[in-house]
PDB file of C-alpha atoms in Angstrom:
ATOM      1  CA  UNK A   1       7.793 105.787 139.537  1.00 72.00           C
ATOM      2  CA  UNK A   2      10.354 107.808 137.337  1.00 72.00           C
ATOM      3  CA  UNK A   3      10.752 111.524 138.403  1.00 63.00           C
ATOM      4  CA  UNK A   4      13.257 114.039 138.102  1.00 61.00           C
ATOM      5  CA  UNK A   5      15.206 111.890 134.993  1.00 68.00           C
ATOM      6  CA  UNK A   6      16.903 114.225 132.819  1.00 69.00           C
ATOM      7  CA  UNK A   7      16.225 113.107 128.784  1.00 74.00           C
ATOM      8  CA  UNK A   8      18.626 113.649 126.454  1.00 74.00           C
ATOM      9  CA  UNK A   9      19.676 111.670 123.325  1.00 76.00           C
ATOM     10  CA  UNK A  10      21.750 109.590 125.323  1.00 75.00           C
ATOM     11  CA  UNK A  11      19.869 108.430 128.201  1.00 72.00           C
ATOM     12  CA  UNK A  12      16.688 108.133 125.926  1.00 80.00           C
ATOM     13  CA  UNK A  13      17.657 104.224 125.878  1.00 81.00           C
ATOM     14  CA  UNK A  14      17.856 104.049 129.625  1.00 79.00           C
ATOM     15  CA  UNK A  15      14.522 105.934 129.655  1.00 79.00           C
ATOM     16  CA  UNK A  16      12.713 103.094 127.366  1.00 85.00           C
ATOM     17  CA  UNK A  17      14.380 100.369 129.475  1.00 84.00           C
ATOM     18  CA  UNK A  18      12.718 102.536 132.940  1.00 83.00           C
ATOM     19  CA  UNK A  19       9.281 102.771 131.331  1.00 88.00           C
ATOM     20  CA  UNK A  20       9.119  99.251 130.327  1.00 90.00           C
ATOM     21  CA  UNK A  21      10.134  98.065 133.835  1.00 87.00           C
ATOM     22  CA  UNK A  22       7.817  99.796 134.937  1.00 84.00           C
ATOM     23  CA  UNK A  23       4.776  99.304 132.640  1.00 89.00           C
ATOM     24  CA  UNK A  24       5.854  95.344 133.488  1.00 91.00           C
ATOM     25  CA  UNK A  25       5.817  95.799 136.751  1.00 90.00           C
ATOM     26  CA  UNK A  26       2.384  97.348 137.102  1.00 88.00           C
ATOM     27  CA  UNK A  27       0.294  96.514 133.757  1.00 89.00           C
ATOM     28  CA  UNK A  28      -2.912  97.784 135.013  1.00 91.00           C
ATOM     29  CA  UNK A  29      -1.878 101.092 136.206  1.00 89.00           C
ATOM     30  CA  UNK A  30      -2.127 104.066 134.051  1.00 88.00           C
ATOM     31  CA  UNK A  31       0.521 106.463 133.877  1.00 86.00           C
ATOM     32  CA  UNK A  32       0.777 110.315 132.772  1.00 84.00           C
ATOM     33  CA  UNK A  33       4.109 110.812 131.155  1.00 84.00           C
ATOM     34  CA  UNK A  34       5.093 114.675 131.030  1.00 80.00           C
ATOM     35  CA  UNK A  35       8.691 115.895 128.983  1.00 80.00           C
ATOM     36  CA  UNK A  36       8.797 119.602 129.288  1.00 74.00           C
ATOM     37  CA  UNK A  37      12.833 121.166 128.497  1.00 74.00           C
ATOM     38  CA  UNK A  38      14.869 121.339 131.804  1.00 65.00           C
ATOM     39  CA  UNK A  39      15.043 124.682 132.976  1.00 60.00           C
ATOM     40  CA  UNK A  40      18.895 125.516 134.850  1.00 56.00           C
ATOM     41  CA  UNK A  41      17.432 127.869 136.863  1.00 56.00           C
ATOM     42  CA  UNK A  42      17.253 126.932 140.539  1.00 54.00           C
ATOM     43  CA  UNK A  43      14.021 126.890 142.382  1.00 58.00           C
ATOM     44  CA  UNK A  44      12.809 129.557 145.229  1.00 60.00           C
ATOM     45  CA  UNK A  45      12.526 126.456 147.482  1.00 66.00           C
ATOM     46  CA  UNK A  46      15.783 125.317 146.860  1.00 68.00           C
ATOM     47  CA  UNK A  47      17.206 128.773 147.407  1.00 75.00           C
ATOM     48  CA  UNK A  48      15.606 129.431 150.149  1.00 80.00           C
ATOM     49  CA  UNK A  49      16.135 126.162 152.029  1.00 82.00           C
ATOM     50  CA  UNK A  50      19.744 126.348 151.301  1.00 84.00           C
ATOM     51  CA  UNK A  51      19.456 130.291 152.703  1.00 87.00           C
ATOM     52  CA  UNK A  52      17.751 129.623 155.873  1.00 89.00           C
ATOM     53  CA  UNK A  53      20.489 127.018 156.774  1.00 93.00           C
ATOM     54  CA  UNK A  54      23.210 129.388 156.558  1.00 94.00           C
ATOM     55  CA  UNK A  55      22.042 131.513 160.401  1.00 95.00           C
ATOM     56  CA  UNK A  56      22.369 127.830 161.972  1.00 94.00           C
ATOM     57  CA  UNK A  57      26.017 126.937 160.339  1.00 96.00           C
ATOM     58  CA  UNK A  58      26.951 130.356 161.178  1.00 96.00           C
ATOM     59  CA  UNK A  59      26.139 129.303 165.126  1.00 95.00           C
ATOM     60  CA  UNK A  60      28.012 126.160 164.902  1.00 94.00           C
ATOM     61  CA  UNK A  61      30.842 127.293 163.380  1.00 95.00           C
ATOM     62  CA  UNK A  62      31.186 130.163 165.132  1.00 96.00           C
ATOM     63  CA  UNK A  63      30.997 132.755 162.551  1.00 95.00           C
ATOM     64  CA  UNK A  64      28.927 135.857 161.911  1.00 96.00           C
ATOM     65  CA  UNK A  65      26.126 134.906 159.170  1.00 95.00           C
ATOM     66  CA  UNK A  66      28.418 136.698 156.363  1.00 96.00           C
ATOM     67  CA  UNK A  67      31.550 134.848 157.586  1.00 96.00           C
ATOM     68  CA  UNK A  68      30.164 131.395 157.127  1.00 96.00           C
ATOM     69  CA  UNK A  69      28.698 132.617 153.633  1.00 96.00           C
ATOM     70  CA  UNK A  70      32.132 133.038 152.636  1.00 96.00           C
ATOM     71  CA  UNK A  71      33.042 130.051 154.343  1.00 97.00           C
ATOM     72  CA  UNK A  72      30.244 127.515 152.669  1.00 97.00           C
ATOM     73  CA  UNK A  73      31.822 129.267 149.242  1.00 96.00           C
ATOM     74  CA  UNK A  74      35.223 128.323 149.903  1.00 97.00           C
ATOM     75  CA  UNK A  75      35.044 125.285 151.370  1.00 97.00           C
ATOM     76  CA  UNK A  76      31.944 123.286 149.795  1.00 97.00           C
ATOM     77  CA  UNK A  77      30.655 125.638 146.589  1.00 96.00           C
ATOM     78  CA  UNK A  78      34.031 126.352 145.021  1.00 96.00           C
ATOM     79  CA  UNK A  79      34.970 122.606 144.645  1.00 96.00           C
ATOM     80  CA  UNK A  80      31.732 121.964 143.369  1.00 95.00           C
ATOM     81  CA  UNK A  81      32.197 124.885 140.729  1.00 93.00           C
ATOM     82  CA  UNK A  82      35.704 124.209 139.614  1.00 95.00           C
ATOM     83  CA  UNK A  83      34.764 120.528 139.384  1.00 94.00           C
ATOM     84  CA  UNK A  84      32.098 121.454 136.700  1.00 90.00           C
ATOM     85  CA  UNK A  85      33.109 120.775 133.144  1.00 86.00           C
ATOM     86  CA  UNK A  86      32.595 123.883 131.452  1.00 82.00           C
ATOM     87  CA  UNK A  87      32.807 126.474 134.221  1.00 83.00           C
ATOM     88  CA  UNK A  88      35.706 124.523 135.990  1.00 89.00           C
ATOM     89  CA  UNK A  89      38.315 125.206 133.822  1.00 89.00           C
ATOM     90  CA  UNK A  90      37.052 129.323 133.144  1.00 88.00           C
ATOM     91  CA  UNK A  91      36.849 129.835 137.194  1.00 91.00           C
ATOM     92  CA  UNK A  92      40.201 128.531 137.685  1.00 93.00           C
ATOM     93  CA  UNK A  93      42.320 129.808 134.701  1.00 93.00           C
ATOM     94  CA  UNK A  94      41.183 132.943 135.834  1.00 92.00           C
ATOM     95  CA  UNK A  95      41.576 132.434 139.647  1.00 94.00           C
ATOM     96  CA  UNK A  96      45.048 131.209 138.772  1.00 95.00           C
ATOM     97  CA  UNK A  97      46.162 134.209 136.597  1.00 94.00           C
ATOM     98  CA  UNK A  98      45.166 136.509 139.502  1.00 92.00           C
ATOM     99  CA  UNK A  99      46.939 134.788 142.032  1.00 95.00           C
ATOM    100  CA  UNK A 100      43.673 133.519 144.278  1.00 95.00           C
ATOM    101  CA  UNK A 101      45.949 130.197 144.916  1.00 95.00           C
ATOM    102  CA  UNK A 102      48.813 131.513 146.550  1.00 97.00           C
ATOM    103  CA  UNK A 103      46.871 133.822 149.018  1.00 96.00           C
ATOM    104  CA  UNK A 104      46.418 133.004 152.598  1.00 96.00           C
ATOM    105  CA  UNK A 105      43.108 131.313 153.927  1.00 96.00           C
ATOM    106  CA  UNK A 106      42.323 134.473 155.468  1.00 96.00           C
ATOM    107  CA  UNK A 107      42.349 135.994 152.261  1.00 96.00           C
ATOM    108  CA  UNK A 108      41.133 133.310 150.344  1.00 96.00           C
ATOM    109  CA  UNK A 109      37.937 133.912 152.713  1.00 96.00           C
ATOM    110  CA  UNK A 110      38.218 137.982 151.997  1.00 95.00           C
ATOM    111  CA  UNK A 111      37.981 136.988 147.992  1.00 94.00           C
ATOM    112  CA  UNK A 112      34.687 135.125 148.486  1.00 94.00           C
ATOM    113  CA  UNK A 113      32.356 138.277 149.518  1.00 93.00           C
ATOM    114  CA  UNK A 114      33.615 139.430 145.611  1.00 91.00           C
ATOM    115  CA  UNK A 115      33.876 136.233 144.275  1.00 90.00           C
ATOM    116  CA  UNK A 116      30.154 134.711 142.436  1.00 88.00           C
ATOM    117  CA  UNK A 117      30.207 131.017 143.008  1.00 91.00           C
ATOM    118  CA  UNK A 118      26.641 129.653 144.108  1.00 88.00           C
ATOM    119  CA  UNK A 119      25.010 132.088 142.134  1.00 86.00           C
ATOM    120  CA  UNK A 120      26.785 130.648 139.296  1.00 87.00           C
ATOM    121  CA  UNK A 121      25.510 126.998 140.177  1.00 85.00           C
ATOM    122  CA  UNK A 122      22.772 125.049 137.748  1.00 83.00           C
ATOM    123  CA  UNK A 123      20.117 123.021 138.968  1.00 84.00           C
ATOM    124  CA  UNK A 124      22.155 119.840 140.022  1.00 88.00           C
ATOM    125  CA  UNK A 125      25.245 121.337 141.066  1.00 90.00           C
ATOM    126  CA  UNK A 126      23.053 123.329 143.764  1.00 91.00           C
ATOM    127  CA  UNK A 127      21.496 120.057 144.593  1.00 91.00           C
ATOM    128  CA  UNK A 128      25.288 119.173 145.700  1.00 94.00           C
ATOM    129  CA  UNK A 129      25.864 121.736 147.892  1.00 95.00           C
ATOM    130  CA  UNK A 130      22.670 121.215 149.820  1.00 94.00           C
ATOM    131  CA  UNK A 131      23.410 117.538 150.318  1.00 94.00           C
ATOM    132  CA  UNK A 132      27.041 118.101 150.903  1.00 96.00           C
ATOM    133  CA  UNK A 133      26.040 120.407 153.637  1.00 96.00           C
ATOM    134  CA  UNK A 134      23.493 118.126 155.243  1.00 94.00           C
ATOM    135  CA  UNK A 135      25.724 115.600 155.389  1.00 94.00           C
ATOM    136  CA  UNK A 136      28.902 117.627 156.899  1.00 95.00           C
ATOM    137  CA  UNK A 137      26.405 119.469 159.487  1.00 94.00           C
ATOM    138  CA  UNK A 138      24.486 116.483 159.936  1.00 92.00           C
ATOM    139  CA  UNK A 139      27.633 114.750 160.914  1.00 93.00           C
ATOM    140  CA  UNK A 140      28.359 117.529 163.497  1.00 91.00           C
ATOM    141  CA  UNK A 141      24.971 117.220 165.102  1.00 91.00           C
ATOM    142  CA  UNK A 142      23.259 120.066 162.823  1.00 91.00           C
ATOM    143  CA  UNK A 143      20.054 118.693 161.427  1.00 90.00           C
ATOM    144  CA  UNK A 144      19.391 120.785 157.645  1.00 88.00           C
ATOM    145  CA  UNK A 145      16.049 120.374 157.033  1.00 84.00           C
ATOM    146  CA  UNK A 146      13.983 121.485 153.838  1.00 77.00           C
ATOM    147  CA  UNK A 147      10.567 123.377 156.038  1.00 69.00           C
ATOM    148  CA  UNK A 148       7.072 123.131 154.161  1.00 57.00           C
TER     149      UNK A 148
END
């Protein structure tokens, strides 16, 4: 099975090579094969998954539910942002001109109720942040599941 494979011109080789191994693999079977354009828009699932974790980190960090929004910003979604190709460099020239690196944690924290970051997160980068926070919390005993 192939799902979730992003086509472009360059992986469209990779794609032929996935379809054939899998057409080998099973010669009987009949496949559907669907390619609609990728949307970047995040879906209500994912958003709302990743918004009914936050009341739970907020317990075991031992913040209020607004504090450890500012907290999962800082600490997991802005690496993932300024790690981005595109938006990387834009976020931090212009975190850097106004200072935002030289400020205390404490205000570092203050700067993330103003600051946009998840909201400015495609599809995969999203994806990220979930699984970097199951992991972490995972790893402290917090289990991050996605409900039906």
């Amino acid at each position: 099975m192939i799902k979730h494979f992003t086509l472009k011109l360059t992986t469209y080789d990779l794609a032929d090579k996935k379809i054939k191994e899998l057409l080998v693999a099973n010669p009987s079977q009949d496949y559907t094969l669907t390619v609609v354009e990728k949307s970047e828009k995040r879906s209500i699932p994912a958003n709302n998954a990743y918004q009914a974790w936050i009341p739970a980190i907020s317990d075991v960090l031992g913040l209020t539910i607004p504090e450890a929004t500012c907290y999962i910003k800082l600490h997991f979604g802005l690496p993932i942002l300024l790690a981005d190709d595109y938006m990387g460099h834009l976020i931090g020239e212009g975190l850097q001109a106004k200072g935002y690196f030289q400020l205390s944690y404490e205000q570092q924290m203050q700067e993330m109720i103003k600051l946009p970051v998840t909201r400015l997160f495609d599809t995969p980068m999203h994806k990220r942040l979930r699984d970097d926070l199951q992991y972490y919390f995972g790893n402290l005993g917090l289990n991050l599941e996605y409900k039906k």
